[in-house]
Short mmCIF file of C-alpha atoms (C1' of nucleotides) in Angstrom, two decimals:
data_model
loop_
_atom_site.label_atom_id
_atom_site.label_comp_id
_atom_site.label_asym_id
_atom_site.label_seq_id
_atom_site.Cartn_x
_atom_site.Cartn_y
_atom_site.Cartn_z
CA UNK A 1 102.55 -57.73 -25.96
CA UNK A 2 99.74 -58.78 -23.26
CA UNK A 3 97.93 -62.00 -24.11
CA UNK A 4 94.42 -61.39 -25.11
CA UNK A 5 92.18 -63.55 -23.83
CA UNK A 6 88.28 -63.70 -25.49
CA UNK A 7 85.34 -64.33 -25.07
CA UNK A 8 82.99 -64.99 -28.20
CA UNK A 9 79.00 -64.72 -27.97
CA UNK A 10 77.05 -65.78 -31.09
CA UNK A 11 73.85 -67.59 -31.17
CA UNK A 12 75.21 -69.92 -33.87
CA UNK A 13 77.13 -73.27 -33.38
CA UNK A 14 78.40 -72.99 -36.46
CA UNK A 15 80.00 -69.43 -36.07
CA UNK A 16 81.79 -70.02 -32.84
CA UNK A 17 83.51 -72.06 -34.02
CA UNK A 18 84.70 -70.57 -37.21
CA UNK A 19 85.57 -67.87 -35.15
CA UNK A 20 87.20 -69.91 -32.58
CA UNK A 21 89.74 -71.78 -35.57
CA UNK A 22 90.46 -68.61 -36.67
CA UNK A 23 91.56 -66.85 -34.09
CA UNK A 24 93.18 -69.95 -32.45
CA UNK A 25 95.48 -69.49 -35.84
CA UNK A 26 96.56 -66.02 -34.31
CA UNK A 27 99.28 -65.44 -31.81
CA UNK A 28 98.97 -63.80 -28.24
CA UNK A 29 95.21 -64.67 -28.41
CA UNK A 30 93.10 -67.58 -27.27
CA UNK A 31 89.06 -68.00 -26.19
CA UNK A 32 88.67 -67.90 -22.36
CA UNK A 33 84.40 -68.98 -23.30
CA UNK A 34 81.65 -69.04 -25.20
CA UNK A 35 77.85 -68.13 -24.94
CA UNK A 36 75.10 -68.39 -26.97
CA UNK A 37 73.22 -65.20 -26.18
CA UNK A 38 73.68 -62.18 -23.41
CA UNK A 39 72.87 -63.82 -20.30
CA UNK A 40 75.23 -66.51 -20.20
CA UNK A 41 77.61 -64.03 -22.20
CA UNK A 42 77.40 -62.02 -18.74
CA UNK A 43 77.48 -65.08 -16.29
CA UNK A 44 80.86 -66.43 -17.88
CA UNK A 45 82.51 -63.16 -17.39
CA UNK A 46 81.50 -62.83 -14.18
CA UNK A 47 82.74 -66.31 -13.34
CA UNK A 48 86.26 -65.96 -15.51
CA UNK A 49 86.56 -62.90 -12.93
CA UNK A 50 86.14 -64.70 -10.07
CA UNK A 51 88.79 -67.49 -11.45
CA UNK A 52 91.18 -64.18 -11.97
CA UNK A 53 90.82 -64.58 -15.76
CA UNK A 54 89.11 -61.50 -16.79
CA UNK A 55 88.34 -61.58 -20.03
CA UNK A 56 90.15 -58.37 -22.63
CA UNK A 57 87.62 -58.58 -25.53
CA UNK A 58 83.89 -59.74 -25.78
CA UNK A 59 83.40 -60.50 -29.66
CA UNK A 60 79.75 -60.08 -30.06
CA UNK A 61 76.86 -60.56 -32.30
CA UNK A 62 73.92 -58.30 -32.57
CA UNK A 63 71.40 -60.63 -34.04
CA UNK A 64 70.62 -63.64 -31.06
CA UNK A 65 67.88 -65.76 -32.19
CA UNK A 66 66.65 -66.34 -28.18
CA UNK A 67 67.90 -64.55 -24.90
CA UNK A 68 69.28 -61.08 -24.48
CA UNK A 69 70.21 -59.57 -27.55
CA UNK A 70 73.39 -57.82 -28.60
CA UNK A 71 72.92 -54.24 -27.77
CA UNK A 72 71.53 -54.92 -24.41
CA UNK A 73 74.35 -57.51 -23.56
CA UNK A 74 76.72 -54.72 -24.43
CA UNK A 75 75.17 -51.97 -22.55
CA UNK A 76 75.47 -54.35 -19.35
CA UNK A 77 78.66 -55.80 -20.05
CA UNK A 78 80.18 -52.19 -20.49
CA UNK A 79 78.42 -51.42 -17.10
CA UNK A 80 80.73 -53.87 -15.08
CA UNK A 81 83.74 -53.18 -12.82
CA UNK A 82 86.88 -53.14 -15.17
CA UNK A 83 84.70 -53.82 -18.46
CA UNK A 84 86.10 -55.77 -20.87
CA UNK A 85 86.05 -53.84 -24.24
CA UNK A 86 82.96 -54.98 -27.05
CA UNK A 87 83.74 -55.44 -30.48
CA UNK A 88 80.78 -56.16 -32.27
CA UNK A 89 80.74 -58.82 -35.22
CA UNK A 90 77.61 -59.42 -37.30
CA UNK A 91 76.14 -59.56 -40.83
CA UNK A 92 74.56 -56.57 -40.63
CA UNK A 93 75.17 -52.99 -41.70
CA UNK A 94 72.62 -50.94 -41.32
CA UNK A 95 72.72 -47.53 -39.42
CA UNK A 96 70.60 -47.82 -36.66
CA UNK A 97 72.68 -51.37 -35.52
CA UNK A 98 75.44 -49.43 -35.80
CA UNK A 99 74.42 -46.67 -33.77
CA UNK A 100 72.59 -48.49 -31.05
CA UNK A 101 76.25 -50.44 -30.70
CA UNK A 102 77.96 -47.30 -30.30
CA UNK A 103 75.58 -45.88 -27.69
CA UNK A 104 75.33 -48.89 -25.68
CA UNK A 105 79.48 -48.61 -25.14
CA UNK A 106 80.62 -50.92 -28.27
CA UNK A 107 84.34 -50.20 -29.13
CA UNK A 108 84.17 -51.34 -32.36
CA UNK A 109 81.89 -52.96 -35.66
CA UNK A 110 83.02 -55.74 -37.74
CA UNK A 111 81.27 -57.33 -40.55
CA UNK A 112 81.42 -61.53 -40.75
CA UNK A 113 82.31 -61.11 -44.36
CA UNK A 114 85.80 -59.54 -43.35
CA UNK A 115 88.74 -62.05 -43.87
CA UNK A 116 90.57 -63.30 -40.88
CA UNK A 117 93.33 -60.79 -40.78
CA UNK A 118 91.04 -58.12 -40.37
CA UNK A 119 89.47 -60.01 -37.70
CA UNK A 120 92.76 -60.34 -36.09
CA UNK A 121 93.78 -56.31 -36.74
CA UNK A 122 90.41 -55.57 -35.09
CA UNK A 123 90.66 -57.73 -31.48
CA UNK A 124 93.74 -56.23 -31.06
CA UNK A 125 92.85 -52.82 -31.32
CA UNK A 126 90.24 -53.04 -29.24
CA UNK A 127 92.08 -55.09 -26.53
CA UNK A 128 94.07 -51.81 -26.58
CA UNK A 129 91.01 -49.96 -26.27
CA UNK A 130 90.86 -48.36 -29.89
CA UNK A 131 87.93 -48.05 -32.11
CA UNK A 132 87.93 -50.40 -34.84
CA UNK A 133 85.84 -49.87 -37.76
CA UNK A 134 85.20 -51.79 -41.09
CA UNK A 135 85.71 -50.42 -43.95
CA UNK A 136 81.85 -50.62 -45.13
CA UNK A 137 81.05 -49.10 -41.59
CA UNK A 138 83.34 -46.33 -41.70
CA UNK A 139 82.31 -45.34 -45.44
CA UNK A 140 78.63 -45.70 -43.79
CA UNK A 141 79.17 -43.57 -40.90
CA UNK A 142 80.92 -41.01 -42.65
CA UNK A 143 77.64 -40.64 -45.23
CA UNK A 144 75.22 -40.51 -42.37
CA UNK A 145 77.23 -37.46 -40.56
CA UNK A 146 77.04 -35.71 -43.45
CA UNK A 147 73.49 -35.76 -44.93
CA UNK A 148 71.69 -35.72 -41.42
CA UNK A 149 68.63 -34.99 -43.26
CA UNK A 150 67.25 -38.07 -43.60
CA UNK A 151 66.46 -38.10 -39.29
CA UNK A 152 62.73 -38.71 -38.47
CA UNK A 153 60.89 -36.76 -35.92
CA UNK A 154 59.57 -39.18 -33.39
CA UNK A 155 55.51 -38.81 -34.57
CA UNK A 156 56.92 -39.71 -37.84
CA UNK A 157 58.62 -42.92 -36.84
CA UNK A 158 55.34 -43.59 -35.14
CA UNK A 159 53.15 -43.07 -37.60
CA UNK A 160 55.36 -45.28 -39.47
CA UNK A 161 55.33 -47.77 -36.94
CA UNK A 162 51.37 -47.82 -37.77
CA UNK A 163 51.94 -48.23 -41.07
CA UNK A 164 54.14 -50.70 -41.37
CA UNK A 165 51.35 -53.08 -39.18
CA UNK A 166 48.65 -52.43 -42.47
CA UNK A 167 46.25 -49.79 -41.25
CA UNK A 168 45.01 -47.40 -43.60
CA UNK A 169 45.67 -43.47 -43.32
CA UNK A 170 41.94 -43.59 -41.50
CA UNK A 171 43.01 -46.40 -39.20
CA UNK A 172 46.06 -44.60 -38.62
CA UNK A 173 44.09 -41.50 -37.64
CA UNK A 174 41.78 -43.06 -35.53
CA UNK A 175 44.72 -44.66 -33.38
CA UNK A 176 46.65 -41.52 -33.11
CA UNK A 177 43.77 -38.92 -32.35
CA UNK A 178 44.92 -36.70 -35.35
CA UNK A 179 42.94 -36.17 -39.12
CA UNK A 180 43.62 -38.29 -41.96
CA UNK A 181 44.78 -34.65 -43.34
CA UNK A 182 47.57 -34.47 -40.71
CA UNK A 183 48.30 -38.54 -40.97
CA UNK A 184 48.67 -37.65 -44.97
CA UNK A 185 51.07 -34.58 -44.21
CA UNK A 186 53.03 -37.10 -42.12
CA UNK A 187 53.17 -39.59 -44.80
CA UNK A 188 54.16 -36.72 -47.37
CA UNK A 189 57.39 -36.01 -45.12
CA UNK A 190 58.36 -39.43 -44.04
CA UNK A 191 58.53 -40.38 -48.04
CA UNK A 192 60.49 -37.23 -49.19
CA UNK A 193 62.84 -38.37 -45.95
CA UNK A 194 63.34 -42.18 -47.35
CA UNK A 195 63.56 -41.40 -50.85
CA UNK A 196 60.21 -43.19 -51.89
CA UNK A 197 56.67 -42.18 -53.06
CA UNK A 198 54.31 -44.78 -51.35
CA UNK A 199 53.76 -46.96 -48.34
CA UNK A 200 55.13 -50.14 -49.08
CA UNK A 201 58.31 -48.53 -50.11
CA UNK A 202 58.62 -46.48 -47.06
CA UNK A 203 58.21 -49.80 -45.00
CA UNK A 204 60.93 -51.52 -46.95
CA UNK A 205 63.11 -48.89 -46.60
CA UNK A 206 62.42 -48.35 -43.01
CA UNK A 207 62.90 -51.82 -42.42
CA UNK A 208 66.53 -51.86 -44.23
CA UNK A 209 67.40 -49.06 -42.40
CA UNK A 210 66.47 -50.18 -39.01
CA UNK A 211 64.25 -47.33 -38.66
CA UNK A 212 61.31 -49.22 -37.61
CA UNK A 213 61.25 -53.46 -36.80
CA UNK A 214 59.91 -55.92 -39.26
CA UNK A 215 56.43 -55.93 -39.49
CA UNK A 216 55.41 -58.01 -37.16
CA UNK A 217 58.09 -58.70 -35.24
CA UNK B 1 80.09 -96.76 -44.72
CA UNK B 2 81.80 -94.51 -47.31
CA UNK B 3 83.77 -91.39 -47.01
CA UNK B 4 82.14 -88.40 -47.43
CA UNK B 5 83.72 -85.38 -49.65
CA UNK B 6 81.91 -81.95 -48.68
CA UNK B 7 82.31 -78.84 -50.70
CA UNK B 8 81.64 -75.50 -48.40
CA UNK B 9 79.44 -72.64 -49.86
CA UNK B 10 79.37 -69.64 -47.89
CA UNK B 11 80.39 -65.55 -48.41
CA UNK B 12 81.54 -65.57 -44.73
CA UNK B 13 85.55 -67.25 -44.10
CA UNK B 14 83.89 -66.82 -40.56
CA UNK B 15 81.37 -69.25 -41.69
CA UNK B 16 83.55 -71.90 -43.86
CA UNK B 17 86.24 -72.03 -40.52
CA UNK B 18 83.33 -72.96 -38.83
CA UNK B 19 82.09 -75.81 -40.35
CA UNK B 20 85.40 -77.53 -41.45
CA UNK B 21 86.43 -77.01 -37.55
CA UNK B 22 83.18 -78.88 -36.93
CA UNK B 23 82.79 -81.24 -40.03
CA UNK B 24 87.05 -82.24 -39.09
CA UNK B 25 85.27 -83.25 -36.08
CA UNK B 26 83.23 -85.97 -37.76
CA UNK B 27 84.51 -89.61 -38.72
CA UNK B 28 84.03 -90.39 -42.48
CA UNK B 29 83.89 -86.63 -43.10
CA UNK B 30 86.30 -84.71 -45.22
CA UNK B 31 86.07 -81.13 -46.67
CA UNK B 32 87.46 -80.91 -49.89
CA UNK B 33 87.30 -77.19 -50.82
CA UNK B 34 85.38 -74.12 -49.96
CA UNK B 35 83.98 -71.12 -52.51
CA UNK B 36 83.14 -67.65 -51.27
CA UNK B 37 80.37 -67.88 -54.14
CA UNK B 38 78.49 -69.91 -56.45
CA UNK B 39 80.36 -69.12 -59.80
CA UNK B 40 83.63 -70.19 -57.63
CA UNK B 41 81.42 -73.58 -56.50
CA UNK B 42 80.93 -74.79 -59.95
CA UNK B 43 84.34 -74.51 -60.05
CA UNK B 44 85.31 -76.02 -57.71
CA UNK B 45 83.12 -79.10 -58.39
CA UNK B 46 84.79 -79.11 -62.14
CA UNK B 47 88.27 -79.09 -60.91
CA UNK B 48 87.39 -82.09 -58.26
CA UNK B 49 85.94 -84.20 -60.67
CA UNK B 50 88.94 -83.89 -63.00
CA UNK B 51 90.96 -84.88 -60.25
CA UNK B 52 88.72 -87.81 -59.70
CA UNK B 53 88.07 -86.70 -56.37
CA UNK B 54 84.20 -85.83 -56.83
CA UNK B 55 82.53 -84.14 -54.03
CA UNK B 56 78.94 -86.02 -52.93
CA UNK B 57 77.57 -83.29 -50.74
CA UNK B 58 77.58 -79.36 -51.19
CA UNK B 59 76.93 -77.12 -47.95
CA UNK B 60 75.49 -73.97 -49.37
CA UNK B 61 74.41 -70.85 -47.99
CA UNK B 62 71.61 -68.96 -49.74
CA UNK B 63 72.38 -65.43 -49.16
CA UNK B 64 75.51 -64.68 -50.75
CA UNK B 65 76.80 -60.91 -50.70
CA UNK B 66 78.28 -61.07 -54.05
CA UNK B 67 78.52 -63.26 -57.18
CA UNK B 68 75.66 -65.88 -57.84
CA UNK B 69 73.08 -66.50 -55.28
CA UNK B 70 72.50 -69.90 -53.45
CA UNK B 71 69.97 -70.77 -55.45
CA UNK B 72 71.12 -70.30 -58.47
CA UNK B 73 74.13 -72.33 -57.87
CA UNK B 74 72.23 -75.02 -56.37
CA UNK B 75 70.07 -75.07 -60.01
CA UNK B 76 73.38 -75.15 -61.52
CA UNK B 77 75.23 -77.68 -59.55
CA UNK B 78 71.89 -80.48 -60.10
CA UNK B 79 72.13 -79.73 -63.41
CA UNK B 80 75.67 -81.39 -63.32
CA UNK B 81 76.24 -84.91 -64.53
CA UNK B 82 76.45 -87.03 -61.69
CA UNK B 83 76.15 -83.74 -59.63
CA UNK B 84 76.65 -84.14 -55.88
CA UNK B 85 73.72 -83.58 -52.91
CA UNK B 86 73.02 -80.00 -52.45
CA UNK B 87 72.01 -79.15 -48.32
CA UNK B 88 71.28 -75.97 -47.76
CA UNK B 89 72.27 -74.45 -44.47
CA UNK B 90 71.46 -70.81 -44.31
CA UNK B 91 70.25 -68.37 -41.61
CA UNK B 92 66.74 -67.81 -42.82
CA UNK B 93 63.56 -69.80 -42.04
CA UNK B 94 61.03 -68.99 -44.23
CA UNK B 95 58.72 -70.04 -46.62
CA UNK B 96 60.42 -68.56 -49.76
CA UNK B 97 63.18 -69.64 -49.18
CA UNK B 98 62.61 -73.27 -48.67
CA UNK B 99 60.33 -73.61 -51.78
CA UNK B 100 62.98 -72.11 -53.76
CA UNK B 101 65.48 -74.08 -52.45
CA UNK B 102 63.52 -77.19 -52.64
CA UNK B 103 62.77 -76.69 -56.52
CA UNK B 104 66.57 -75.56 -57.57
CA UNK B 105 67.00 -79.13 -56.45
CA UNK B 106 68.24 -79.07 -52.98
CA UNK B 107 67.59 -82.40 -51.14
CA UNK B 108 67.67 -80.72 -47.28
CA UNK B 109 67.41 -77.60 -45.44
CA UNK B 110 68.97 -76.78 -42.27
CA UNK B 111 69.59 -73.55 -40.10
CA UNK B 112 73.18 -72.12 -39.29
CA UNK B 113 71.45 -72.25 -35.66
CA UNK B 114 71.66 -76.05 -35.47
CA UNK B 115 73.79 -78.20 -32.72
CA UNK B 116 77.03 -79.79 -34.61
CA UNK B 117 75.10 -83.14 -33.87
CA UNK B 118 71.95 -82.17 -36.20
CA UNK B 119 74.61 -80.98 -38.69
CA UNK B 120 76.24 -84.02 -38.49
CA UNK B 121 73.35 -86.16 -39.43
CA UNK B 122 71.66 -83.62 -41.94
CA UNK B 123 75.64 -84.41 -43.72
CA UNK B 124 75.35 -87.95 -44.00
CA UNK B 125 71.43 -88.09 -45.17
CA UNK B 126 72.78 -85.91 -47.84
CA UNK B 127 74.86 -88.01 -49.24
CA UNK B 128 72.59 -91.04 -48.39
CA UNK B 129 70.70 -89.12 -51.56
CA UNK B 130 67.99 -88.88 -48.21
CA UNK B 131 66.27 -85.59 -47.25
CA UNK B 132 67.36 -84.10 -44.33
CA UNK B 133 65.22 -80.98 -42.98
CA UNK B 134 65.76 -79.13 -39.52
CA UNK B 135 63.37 -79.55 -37.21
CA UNK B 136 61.87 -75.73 -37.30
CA UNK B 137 61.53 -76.68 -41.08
CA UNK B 138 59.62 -79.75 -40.58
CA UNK B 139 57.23 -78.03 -38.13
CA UNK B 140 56.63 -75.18 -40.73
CA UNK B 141 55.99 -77.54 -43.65
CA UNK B 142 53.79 -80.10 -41.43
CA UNK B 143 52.07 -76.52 -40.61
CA UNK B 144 51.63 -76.26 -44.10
CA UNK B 145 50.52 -79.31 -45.41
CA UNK B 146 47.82 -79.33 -42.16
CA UNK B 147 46.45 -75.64 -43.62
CA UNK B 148 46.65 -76.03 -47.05
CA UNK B 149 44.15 -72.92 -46.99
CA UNK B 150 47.16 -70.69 -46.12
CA UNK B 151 48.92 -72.58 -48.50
CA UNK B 152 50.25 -69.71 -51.13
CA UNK B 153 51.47 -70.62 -54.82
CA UNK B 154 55.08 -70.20 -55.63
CA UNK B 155 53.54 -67.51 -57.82
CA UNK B 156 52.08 -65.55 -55.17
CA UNK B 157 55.25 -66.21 -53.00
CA UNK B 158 56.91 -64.61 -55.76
CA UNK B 159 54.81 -61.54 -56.02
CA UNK B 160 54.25 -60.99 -52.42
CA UNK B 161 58.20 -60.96 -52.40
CA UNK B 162 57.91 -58.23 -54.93
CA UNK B 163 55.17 -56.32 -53.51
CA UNK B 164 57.65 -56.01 -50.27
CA UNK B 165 60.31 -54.20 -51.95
CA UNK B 166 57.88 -51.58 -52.55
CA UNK B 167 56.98 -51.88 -55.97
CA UNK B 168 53.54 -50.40 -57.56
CA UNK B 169 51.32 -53.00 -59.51
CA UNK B 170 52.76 -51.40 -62.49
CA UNK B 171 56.25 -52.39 -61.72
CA UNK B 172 55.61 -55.43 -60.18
CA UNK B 173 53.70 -56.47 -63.48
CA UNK B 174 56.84 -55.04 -65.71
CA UNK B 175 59.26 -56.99 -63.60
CA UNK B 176 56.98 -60.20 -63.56
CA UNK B 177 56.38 -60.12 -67.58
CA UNK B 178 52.46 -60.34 -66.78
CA UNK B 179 49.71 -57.89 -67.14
CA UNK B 180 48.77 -55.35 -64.24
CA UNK B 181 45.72 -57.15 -64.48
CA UNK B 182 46.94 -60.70 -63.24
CA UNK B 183 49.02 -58.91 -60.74
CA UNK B 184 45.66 -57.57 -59.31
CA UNK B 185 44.22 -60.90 -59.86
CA UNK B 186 46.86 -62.71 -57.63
CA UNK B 187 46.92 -59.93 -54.96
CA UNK B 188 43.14 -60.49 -54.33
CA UNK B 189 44.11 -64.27 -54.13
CA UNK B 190 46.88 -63.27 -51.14
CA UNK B 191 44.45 -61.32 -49.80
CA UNK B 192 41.87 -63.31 -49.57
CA UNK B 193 44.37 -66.02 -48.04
CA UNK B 194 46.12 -63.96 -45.39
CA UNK B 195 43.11 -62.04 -44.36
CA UNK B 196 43.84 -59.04 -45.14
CA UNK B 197 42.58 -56.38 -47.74
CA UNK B 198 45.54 -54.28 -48.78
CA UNK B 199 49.18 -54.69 -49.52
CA UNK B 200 50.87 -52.99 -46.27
CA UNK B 201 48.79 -55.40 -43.93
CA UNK B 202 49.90 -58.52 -46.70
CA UNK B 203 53.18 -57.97 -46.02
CA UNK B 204 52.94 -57.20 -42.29
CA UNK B 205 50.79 -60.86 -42.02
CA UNK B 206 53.63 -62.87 -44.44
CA UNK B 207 56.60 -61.33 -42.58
CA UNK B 208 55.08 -62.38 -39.34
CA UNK B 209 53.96 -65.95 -40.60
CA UNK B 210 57.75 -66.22 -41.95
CA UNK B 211 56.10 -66.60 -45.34
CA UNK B 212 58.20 -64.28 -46.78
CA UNK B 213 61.50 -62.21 -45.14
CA UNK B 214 61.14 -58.93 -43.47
CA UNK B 215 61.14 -56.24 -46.40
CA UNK B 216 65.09 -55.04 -47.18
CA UNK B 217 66.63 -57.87 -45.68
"C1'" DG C 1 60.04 -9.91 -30.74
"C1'" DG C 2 60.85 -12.46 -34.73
"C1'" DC C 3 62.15 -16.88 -36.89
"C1'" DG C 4 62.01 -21.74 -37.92
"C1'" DG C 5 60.55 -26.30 -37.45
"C1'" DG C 6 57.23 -29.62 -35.92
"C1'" DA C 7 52.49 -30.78 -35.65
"C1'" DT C 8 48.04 -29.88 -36.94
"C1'" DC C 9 44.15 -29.38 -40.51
"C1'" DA C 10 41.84 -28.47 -45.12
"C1'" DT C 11 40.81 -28.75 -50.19
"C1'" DC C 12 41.38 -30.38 -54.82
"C1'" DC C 13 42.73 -33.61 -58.25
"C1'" DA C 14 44.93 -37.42 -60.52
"C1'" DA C 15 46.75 -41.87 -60.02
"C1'" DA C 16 46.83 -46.15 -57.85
"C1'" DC C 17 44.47 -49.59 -55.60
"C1'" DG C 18 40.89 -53.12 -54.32
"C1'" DA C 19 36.55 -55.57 -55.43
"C1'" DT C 20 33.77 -57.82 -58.72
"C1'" DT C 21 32.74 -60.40 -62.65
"C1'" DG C 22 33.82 -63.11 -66.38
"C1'" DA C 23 36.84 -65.47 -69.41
"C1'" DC C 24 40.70 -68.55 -71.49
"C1'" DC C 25 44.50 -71.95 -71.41
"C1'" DC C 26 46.95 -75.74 -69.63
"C1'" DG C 27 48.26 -79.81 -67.02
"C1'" DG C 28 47.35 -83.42 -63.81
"C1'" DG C 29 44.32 -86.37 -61.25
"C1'" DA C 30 39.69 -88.69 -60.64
"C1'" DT D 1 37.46 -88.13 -70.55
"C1'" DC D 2 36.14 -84.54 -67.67
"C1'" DC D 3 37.06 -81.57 -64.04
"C1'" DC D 4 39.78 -78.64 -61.16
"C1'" DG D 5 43.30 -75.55 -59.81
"C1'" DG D 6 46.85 -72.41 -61.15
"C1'" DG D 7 48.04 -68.84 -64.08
"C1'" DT D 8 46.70 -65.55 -67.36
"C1'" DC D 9 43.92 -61.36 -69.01
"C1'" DA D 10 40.09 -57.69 -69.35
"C1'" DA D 11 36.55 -54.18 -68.05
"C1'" DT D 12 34.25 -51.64 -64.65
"C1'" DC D 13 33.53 -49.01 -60.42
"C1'" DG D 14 34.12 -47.10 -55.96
"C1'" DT D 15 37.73 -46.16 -52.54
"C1'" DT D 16 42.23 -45.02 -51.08
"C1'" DT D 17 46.28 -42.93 -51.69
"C1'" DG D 18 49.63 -39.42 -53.05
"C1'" DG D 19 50.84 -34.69 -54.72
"C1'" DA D 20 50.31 -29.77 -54.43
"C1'" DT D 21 49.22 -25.80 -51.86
"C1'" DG D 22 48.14 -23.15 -48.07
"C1'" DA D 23 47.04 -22.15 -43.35
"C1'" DT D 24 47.18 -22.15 -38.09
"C1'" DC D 25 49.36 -23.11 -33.63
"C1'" DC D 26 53.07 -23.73 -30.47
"C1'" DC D 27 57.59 -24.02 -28.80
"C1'" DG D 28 62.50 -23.16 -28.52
"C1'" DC D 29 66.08 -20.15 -29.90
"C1'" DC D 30 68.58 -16.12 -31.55
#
DNA sequence: GGCGGGATCATCCAAACGATTGACCCGGGA
DNA sequence: TCCCGGGTCAATCGTTTGGATGATCCCGCC
C-alpha cells in the first residue's frame, strides 16, 4: 500500500499534536506539515509540491480561531492541480458544517471524540479517495434527507438573522420594508419549522443548527 | 524542584495524545493517567493515591460530551483530602465559564489555543498551588474589574444562560426554584446593565461581550 | 389554465413580557 | 452598629408577542 503522507491544519497547539502521536502510532502514514489556519494550510502544500512531496490527505478543522477558516480552506485546497483529498475533523456536528464541508469538496467528516482507530480507518479511505463518514454524521445526514421540511426560505433566514440581533417585530419591519403583520407571519413559519413557540428559542435553535451565526458574531 | 504528576481530563483521545505528546516534552513533568470523564477522574485520583503515587495537578476540560461535566468534577476533586490543583484548559473564553470554574475551585484557566510554552508554565504554577490564567483571560477579568458597571452577578450569569436556551420566564423561574417575579426582577437588572430592553437583544449583547456562549453551543 | 408555495397584509384575542414601585432578608464591610 | 448590595417576592399597567384565521398577489410548474 502507498505511503500516505499528511498534512494536519488545526488552530490548536494542543490538537496537532495529539493528532500528530496518534497517527505517528499508525503504519504507512506520517505528517509531511502543519498549519494553524487556511492560509499557511495552502502555502505548505504548495511548497511540499514544489519539493515533489505532495501531500495525500489534508486533515482539517472547521472551527480556526484567526485566518481562513475551514470551509474556505477546503474549497481552495480542492481547487488546486492534483488536490489532495479533505477530511474534515472537528467537534462539531451540526448540519449546516456538515453541508458547507461537503459543498466546498470535503471527502469526508470526522468527529474529535472518535478513538484513534477510527481516525486511522478514516485517512485511509480518503487517501483512496472514499467518503468517510462518522457514525453520528451518517445517522445525521440520513435524518436530514428524510424530513427536508425543516428548510427555510431565504426571507425567513433573514428575518431571523434580524431577530437574532434583538429588534422587535416593528424594528424588524422597519428594516425590511414589510408590515409587522407580514414580519409576524414570518415568525409564525420559522417557529413551526424549528420546533419552538417564541423568539429566543428560535435563536437558540438556529444557532445549534447553524442556521444563522451567533448573535453577534 | 519537584516532579510533577498530571492527571488528563478531556472527552477527546485527540485531545489527551496531545498534551502527554507535549507535557512528555517537559522536564519534571509526568502524566500519570488520563479519564475520558469526570466520574472516571475521581477515579483515577482514588486509585493513585492508594498507590501512593498522588497526582498534584489535574488538566481538565469543561465541556465534556458525556458523563459529569468539568465543573462538577473540579467541585468534586477540591473537595478531596489533600486534593491536587485543578487547571482548567478548555476551548471556551467566556465569562460563565471562568466564574464557574473559578468557584468549583479551580486555581487557573487556560485556552486549548495556547503555545506549549504558556502550557508549560500555567503546569508548574499549578502545582506551585499559584494561579495561572491565559493571557485573553487576564485581559477579560482586568476588563472586568475596570467596569465593574458591566459587572453581572453569578445569578444573572446564571439566568441569562437560561434565558438563551429559550426558556419563558415561567420556565426559567421553575428551573431556577424562584418566583417569576424575581426572574423579572433580575432581567430588568441585565437589562439595565447591557443596555438593552428585551431578552433577544440581552442575549445578542452577552454573546458578543463573551459574557455568556453563543445559544446551543 | 389551474395549482401550489412563498410573500404580503389584516384583525382579534390571550398570554407573555417589560417597566415601575415597594418591600424583606441576609451577609459583609465601613 | 449601620449601611449597602445581592437575592428574593408582589402588584399593577401598558406594550409586545404569539396563535388563529383569512385574504391577496405573483411566480413557476404541470
Amino acid at each position: 500500500m502507498k505511503h500516505i503522507r499528511i498534512l494536519l491544519v488545526d488552530d490548536h497547539p494542543v490538537v496537532r499534536a495529539g493528532l500528530r502521536a496518534m497517527l505517528s502510532d499508525f503504519e504507512g502514514v506520517s505528517v509531511a506539515a502543519e498549519a494553524a489556519d487556511g492560509d499557511t494550510a495552502l502555502k505548505e502544500l504548495k511548497r511540499l509540491k514544489a519539493l515533489d512531496e505532495a501531500v495525500d490527505v489534508v486533515l482539517m478543522d472547521l472551527q480556526m480561531g484567526a485566518g481562513m477558516d475551514g470551509v474556505t480552506a477546503t474549497t481552495r485546497i480542492r481547487l488546486l492541480e492534483e488536490a489532495p483529498q479533505v477530511l474534515i475533523l472537528t467537534t462539531y456536528d451540526t448540519d449546516a458544517d456538515i453541508l458547507a464541508a461537503v459543498e466546498a469538496g470535503a471527502c469526508g467528516y470526522m468527529l474529535k471524540d472518535a478513538p484513534p482507530e477510527q481516525i486511522r480507518q478514516a485517512v485511509q479511505a480518503a487517501a483512496a479517495g472514499q467518503t468517510a463518514l462518522a457514525p453520528k454524521i451518517a445517522a445525521l445526514l440520513m435524518n436530514r434527507v428524510a424530513n427536508p421540511a425543516a428548510a427555510l426560505t431565504p426571507r425567513e433566514i433573514q428575518l431571523l438573522e434580524l431577530l437574532a440581533t434583538g429588534l422587535s417585530n416593528r424594528a424588524i419591519a422597519k428594516e425590511t420594508f414589510i408590515s409587522e403583520a407580514t414580519v409576524k407571519t414570518h415568525l409564525v413559519h420559522i417557529y413551526e419549522k424549528l420546533g419552538v413557540d417564541n423568539r429566543t428559542a428560535a435563536i437558540s435553535v438556529a444557532t445549534q443548527r447553524r442556521i444563522i451565526r451567533a448573535p453577534g458574531q
